[in-house]
Coordinates of C-alpha atoms (C1' of nucleotides) in Angstrom, one line a residue:
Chain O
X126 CA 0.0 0.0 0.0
X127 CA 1.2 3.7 -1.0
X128 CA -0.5 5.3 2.4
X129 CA 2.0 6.7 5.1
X130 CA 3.6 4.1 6.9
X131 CA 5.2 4.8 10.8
X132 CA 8.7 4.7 10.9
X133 CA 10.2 1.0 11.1
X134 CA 10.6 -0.2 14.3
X135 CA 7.8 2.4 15.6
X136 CA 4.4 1.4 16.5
X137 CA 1.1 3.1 17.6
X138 CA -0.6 2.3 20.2
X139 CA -3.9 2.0 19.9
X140 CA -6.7 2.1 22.7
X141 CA -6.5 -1.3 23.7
X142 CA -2.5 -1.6 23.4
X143 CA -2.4 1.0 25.4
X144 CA -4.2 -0.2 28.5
X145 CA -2.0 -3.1 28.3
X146 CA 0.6 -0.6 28.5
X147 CA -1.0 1.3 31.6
X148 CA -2.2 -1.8 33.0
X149 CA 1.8 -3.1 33.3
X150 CA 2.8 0.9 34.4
X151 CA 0.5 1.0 36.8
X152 CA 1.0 -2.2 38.6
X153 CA 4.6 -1.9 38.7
X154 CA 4.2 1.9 40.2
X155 CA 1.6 0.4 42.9
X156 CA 4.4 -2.7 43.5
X157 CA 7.8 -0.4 43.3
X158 CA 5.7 2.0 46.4
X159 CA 5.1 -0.8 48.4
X160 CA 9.2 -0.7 48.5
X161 CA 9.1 2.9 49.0
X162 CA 10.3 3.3 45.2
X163 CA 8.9 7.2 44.1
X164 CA 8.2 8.0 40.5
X165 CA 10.2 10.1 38.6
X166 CA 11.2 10.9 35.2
X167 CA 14.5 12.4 33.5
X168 CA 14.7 14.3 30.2
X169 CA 13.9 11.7 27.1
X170 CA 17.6 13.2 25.9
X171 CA 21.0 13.8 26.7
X172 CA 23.9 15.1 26.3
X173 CA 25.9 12.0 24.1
X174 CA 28.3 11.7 26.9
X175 CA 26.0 10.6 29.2
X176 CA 26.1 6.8 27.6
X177 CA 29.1 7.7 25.8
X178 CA 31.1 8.1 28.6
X179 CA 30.1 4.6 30.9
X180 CA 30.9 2.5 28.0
X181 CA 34.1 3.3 27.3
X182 CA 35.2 0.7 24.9
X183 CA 32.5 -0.5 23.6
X184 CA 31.5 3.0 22.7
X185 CA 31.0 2.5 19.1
X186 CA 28.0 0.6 20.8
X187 CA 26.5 4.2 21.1
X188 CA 27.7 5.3 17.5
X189 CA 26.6 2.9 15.9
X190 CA 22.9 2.1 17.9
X191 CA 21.6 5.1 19.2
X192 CA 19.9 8.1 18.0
X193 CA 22.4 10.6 18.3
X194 CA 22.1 13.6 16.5
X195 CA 23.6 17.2 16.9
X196 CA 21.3 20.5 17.6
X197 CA 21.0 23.6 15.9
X198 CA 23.6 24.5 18.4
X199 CA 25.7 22.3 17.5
X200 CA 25.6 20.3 20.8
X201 CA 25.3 16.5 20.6
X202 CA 22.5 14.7 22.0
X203 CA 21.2 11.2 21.9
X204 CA 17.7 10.2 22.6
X205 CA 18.2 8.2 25.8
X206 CA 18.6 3.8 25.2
X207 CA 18.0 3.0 28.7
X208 CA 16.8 4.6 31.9
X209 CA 20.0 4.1 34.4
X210 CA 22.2 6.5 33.1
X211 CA 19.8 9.1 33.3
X212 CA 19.1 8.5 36.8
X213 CA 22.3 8.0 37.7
X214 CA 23.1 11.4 36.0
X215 CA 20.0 13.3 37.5
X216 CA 21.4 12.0 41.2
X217 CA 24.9 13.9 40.4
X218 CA 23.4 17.1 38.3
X219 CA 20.7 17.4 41.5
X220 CA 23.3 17.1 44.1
X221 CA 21.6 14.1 45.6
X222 CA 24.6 12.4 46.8
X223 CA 24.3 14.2 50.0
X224 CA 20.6 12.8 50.5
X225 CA 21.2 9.0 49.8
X226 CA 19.5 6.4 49.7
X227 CA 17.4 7.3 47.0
X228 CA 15.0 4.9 45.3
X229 CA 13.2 5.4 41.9
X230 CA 11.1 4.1 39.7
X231 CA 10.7 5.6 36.6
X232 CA 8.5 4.6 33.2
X233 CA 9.0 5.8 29.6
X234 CA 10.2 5.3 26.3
X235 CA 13.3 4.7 25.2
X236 CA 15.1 4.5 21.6
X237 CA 17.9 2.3 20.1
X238 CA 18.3 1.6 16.4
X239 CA 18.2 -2.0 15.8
X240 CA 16.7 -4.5 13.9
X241 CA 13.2 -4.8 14.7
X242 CA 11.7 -8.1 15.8
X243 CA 9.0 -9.3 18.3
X244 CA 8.9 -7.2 21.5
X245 CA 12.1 -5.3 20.0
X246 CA 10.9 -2.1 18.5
X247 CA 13.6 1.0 17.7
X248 CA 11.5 3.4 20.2
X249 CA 10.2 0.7 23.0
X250 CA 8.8 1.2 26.7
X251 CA 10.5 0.5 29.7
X252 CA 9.6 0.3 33.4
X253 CA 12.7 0.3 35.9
X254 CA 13.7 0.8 39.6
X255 CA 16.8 2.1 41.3
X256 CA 18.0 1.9 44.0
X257 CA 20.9 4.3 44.9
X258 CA 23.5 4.6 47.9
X259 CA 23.0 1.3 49.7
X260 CA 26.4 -0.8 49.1
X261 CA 24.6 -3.8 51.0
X262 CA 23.9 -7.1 49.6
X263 CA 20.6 -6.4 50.8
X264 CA 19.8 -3.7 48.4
X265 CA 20.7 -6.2 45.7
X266 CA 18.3 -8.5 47.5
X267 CA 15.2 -5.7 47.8
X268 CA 15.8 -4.8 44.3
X269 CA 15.3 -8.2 43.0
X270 CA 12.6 -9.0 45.5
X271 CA 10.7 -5.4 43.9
X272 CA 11.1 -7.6 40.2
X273 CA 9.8 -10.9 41.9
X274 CA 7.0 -8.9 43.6
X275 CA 6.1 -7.0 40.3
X276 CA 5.7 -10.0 38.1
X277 CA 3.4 -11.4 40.0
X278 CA 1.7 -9.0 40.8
X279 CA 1.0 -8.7 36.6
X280 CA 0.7 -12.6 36.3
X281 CA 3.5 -13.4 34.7
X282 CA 6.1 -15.0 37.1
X283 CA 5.4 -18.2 36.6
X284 CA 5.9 -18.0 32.9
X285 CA 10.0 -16.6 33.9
X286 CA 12.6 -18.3 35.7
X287 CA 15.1 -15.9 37.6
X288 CA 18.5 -16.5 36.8
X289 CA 21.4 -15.1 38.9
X290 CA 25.1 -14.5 38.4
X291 CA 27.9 -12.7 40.4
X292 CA 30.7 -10.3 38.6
X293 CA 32.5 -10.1 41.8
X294 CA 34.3 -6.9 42.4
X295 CA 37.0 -5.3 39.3
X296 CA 39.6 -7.0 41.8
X297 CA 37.1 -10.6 41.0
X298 CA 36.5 -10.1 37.4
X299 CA 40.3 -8.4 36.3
X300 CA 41.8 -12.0 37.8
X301 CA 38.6 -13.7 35.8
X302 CA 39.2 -11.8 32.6
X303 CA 43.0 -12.8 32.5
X304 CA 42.2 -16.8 33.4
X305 CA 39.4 -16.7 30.6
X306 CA 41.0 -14.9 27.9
X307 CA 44.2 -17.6 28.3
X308 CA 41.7 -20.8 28.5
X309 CA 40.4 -19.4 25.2
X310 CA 43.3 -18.4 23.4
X311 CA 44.5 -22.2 23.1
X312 CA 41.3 -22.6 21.3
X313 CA 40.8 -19.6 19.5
X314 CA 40.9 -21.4 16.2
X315 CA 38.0 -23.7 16.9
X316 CA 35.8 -20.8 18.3
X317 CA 33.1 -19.6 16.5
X318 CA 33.7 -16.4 14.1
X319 CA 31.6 -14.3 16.1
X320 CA 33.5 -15.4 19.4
X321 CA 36.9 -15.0 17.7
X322 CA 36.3 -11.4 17.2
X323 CA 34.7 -10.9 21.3
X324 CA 37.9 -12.5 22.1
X325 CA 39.3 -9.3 21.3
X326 CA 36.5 -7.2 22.0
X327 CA 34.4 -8.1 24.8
X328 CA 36.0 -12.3 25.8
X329 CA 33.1 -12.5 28.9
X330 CA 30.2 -12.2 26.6
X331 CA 31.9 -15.3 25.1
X332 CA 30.0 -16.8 27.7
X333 CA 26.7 -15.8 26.3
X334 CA 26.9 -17.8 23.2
X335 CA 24.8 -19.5 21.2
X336 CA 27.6 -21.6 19.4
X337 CA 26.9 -25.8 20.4
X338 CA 30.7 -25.9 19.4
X339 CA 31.6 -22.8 21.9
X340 CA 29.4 -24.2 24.5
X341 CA 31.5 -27.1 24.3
X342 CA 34.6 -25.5 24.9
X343 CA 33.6 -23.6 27.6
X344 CA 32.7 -26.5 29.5
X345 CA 36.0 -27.1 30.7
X346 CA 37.0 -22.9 30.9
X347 CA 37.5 -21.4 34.1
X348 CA 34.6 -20.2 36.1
X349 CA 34.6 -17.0 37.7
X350 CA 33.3 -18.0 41.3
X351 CA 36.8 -19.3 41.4
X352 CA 38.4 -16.0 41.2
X353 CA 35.8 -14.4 43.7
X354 CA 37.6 -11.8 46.1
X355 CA 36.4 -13.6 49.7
X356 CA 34.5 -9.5 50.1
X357 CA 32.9 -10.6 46.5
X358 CA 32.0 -14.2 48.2
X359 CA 30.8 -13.0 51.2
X360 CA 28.7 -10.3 49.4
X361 CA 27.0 -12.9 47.1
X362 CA 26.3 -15.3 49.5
X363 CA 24.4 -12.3 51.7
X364 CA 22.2 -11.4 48.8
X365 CA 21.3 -15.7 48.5
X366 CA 20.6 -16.2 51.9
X367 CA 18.4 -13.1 51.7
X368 CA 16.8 -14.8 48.7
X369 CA 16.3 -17.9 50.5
X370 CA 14.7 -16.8 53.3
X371 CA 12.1 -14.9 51.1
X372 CA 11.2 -18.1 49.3
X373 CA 12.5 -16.6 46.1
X374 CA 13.5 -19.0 43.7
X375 CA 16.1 -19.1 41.2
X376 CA 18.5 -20.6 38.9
X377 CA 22.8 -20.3 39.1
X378 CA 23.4 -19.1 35.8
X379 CA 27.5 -18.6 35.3
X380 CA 27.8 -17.9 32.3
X381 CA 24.9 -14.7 32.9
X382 CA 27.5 -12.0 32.0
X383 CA 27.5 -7.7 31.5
X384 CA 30.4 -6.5 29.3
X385 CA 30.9 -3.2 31.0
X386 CA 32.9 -2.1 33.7
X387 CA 30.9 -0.3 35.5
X388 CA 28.9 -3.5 36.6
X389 CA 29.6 -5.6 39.9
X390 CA 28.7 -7.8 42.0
X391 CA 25.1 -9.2 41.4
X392 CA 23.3 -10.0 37.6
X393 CA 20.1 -11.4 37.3
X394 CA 17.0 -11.9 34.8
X395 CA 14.1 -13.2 34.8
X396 CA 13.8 -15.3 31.2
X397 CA 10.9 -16.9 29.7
X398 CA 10.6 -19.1 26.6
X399 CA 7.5 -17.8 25.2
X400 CA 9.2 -14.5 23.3
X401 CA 12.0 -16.0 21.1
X402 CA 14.9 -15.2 21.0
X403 CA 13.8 -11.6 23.0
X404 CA 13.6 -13.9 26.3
X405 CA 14.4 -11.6 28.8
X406 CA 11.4 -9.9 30.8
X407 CA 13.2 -7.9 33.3
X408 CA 16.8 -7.6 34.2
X409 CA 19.1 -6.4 36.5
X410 CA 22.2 -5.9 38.8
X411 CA 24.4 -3.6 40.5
X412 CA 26.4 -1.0 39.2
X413 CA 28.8 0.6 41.6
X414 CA 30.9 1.7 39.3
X415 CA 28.5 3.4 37.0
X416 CA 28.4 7.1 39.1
X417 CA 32.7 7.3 38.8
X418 CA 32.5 7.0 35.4
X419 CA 30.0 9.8 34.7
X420 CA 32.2 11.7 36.8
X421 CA 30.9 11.5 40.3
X422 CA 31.5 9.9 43.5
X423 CA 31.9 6.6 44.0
X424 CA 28.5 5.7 44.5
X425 CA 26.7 2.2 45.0
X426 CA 23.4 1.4 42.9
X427 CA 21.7 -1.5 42.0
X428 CA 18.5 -1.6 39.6
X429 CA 16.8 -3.2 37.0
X430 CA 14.5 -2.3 33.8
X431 CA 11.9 -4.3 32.0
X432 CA 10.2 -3.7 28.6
X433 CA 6.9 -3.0 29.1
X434 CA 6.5 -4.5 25.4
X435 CA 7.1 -8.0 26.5
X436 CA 5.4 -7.6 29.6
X437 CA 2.3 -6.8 28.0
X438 CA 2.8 -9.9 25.1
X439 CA 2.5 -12.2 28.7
X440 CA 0.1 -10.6 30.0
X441 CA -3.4 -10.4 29.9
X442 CA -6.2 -8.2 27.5
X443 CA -7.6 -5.1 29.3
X444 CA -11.0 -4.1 29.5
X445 CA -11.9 -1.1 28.4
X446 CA -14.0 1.2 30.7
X447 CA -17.9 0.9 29.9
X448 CA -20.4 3.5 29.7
X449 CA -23.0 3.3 32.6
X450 CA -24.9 5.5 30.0
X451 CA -25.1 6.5 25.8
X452 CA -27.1 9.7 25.2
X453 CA -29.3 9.3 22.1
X454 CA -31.5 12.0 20.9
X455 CA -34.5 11.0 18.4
X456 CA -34.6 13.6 16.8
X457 CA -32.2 16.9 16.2
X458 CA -34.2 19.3 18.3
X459 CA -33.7 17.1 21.2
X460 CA -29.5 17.4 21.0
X461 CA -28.9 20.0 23.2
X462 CA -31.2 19.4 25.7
X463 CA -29.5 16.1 25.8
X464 CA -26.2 17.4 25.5
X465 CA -26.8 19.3 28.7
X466 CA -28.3 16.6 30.9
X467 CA -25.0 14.6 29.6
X468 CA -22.8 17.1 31.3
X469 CA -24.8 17.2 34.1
X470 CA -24.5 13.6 34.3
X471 CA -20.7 13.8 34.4
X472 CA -20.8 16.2 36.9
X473 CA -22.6 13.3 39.2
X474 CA -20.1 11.2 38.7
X475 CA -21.4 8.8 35.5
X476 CA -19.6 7.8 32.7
X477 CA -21.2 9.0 29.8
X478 CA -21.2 8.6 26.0
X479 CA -23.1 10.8 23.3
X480 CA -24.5 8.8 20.0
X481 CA -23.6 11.5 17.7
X482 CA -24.0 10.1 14.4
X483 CA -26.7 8.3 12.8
X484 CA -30.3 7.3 13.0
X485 CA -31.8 5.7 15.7
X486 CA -31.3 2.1 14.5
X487 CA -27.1 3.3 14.4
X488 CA -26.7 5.0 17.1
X489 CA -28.6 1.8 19.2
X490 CA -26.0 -0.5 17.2
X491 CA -23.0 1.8 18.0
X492 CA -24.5 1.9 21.7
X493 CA -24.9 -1.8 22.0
X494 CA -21.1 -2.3 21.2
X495 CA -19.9 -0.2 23.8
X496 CA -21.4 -1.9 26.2
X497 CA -23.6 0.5 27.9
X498 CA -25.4 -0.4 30.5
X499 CA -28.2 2.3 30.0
X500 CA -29.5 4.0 26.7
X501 CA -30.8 7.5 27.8
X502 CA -33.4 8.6 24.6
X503 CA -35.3 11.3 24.2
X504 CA -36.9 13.3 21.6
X505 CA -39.9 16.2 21.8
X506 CA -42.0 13.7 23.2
X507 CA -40.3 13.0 26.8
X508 CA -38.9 16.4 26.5
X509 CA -42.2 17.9 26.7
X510 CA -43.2 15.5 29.9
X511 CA -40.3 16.9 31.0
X512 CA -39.2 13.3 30.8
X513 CA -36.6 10.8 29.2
X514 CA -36.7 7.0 28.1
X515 CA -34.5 5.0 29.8
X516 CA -33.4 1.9 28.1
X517 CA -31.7 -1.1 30.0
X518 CA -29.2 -2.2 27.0
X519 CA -29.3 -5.7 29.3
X520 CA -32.8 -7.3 29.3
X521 CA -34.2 -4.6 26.9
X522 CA -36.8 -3.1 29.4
X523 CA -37.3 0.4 28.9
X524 CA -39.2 3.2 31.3
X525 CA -39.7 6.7 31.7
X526 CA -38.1 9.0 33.9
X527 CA -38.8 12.3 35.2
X528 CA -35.9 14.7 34.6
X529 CA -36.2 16.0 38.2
X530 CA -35.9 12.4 39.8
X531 CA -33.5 11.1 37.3
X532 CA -30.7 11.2 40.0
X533 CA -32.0 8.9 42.5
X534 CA -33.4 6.8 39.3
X535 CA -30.0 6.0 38.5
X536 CA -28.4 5.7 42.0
X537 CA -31.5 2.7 42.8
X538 CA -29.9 1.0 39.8
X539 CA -26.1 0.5 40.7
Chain U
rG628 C1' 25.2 -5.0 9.6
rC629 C1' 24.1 -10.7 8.0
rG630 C1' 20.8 -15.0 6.7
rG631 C1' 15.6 -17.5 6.2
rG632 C1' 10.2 -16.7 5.6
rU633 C1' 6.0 -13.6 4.3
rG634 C1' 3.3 -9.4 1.7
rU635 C1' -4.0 -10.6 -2.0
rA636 C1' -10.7 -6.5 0.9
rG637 C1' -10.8 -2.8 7.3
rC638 C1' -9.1 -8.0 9.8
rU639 C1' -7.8 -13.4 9.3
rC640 C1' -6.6 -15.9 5.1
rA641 C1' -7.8 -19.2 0.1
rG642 C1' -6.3 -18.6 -5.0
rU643 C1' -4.3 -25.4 -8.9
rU644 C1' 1.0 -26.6 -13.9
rG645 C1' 1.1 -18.5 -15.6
rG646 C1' -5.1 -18.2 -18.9
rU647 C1' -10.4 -14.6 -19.7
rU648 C1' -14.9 -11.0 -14.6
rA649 C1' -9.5 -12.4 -8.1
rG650 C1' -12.6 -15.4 -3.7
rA651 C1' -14.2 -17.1 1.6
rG652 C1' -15.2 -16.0 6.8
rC653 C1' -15.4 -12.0 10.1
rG654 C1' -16.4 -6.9 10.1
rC655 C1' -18.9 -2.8 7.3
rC656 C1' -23.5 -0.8 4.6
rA657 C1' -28.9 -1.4 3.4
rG658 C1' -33.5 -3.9 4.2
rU659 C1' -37.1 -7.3 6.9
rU660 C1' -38.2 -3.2 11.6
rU661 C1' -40.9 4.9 8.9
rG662 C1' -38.2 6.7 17.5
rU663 C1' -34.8 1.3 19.4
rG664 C1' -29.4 -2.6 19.7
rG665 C1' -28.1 -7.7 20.5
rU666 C1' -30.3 -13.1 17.4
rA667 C1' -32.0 -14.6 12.6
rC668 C1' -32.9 -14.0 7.4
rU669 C1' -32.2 -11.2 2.6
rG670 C1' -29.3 -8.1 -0.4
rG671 C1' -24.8 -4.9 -1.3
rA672 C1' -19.8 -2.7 -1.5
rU673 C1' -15.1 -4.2 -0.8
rG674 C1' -9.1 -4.4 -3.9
rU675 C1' -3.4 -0.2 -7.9
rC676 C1' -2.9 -8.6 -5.6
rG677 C1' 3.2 -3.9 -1.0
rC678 C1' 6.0 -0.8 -4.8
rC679 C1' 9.2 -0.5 -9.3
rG680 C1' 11.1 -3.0 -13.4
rG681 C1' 11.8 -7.6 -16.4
rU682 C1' 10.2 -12.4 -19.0
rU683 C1' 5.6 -13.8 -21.8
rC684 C1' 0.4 -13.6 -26.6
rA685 C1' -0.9 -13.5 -21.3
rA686 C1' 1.6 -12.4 -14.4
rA687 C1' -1.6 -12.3 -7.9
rU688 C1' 1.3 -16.6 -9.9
rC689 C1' 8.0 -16.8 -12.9
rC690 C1' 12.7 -13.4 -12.4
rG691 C1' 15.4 -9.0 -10.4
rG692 C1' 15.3 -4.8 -7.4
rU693 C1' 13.0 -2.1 -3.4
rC694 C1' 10.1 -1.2 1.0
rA695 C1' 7.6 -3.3 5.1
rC696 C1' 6.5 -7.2 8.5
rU697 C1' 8.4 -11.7 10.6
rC698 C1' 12.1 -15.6 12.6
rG699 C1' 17.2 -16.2 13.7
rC700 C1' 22.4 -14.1 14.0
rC701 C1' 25.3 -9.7 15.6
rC702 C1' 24.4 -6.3 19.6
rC703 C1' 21.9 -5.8 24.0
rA704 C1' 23.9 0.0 27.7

RNA sequence: GCGGGUGUAGCUCAGUUGGUUAGAGCGCCAGUUUGUGGUACUGGAUGUCGCCGGUUCAAAUCCGGUCACUCGCCCCA
């Protein structure tokens, strides 16, 4: 077809998408405040460095996968890819560090160019909590125990299984790094392509592969509890027994890996087979070293995000809100009058739709789909009884009602 | 960025080895019902066969390109 098309990888949201949409914000909000987690919301773009910066590296990540653009000032921007380097930022740029802990929860849309597949769009939704200050193994337990208590409160946890990693400390995963990248190199050859080239780039995300053959080889590679720091240990442990003891249930996944720097400590996501290849629901972990390399303090944080796009595939249709009445006048002289008693109506509290188009028999029809409970008619007839016809869309009785009592005709019927 | 699949009515989809006027269900419109929906029956309209080009007497059908969707890879902050 030759009519305008949305951008790829953008999509509208029409009414009943969109209550899915509010129906997942919304729950998470109402979960998140039952762990004291506030909303707020950052800027939807900002300076380039703000992502630039925490990668490092891997920064031709940001070049080559964001929307970056310069404005007419000349100043470059990116429309933001994810929510915790905003936050992160706002905590520094607000001078929050001296009012810690803070914890957020924050819901919006976010951009990255990429191919677009199921529950991947190029502008997508994401929910997300942080929680910012707390170095204790408990934050990293409250934060997970926020995703556990969200998912279920949508319906969906039982579809995921939460799978959880540690990075250790640097001190852990520089002494990991090292062991892994020797293991490898004897077998470099027999690696897949893809792997060959993260051996150079990014070797722990070798442990995310899909390669059977690199599977294979990693069997035997080093693991990185081995090289834990006994602070790491002890820290991972605390957030397990914390676990534990809150019936949460979940999976040892070693080879559940972040390729930046700033991350420590504990990953985790909850997965689910039902999406593809886009398995991950919500995910996670801490990031101590994410407010040093925007330039601020040391500061401890742990957090996660979810896309709101693949919680809403999980989850469930949402009704949409029915009329207690449709306003139909029989003939045009009758409109305003009806019009009137319509605001009126709303004024009391009602929910109330006007039949604007149409004869009778349509505007009954277009009533009848909506779901109304009650069909208020009137033409010069009732009008001049200073009355109006009201038709109960359910069993199809119908009676007339004085204007004057119409209020407490209504409030009998709920 | 790479590879596979798909694209026909508003929606879900048929359409044979290329062949004359491209179909079904749902939805939509009208009527049975001149101030009244749902159920039923009757009738009606659906359309640049994604787009551009090529092969052919002839293309929805075959070929090439392109765009979009989709599945997987890369990436996943």
């Amino acid at each position: 077809m030759d009519i305008i098309q949305p951008v790829r990888g953008t999509s509208d949201l029409l009414p009943a998408d969109k209550a899915k949409h509010n129906h997942v914000i919304e729950t998470a909000k109402q979960g998140a405040a039952q762990f004291g987690y506030a909303e707020m919301a950052t800027p939807m773009f900002e300076f380039t460095e703000v992502f630039s910066r925490p990668l490092g590296a891997s920064s031709d990540v940001v070049a080559k996968e964001t929307y970056s653009f310069e404005d007419r000032g000349g100043t470059g921007l990116t429309l933001r890819p994810e929510g915790t380097a905003s936050a992160m930022r706002a905590i520094i740029s607000n001078g929050l560090t001296q009012s810690l802990p803070q914890r957020w929860f924050y819901a919006g849309p976010m951009f990255r160019y990429e191919r677009p597949q199921k529950g991947r769009m190029r502008q997508f939704h994401q929910i997300g909590c942080e929680l910012i200050g707390p170095a204790s193994p408990f934050g990293d337990a409250e934060i997970i125990a926020c995703g556990v208590h969200i998912l279920k409160s949508l319906g969906v946890l039982e579809q995921t299984v939460l799978h959880l990693n540690t990075l250790g400390d640097s001190d852990s995963r520089q002494a990991y790094r090292t062991a892994l990248i020797a293991y490898l190199e004897a077998y470099r050859n027999d690696l897949s392509e893809d792997s060959q080239r993260r051996l150079d780039t990014n070797p722990l995300r070798i442990l995310d592969t899909k390669s059977a053959s690199d599977k294979d080889i990693l069997q035997d590679a080093p693991q990185l509890h081995r090289y834990l720091t006994p602070a790491a240990q002890t820290h991972f442990e605390a957030v397990k027994e914390a676990l534990q003891a809150a019936s949460i249930a979940w999976v040892d996944d070693p080879f559940l890996v972040r390729g930046l720097d700033y991350y420590s400590h504990t990953a985790f996501e909850f997965i689910t087979d039902q999406l593809g290849a886009q398995g991950t629901v919500l995910g996670g972990g801490r990031y101590d070293g994410l407010a040093q390399s925007l330039g601020g303090p040391l500061l401890p944080a742990v957090g996660f995000a979810a896309g709101i796009e693949r919680l809403a595939l999980l989850g469930e249709e949402q009704a949409q809100p029915v009329p207690d009445l449709v306003l139909l006048a029989a003939e045009q002289s009758a409109e305003a009058a009806i019009f009137a008693l319509g605001c009126q109506l709303r004024t009391d509290g009602y929910h109330v739709v006007s039949m604007l188009s149409g004869n009778m028999g349509k505007k009954m029809k277009a009533a009848n789909k909506l779901g109304a409970r009650f069909a208020l008619i009137a033409g010069a007839d009732e009008l001049g009884r200073n009355c109006v016809s009201l038709r109960n869309m359910q069993d199809g009785t119908q009676t007339e009602v004085e204007i004057s009592v119409l209020g407490n005709w209504l409030a009998q019927q709920r």
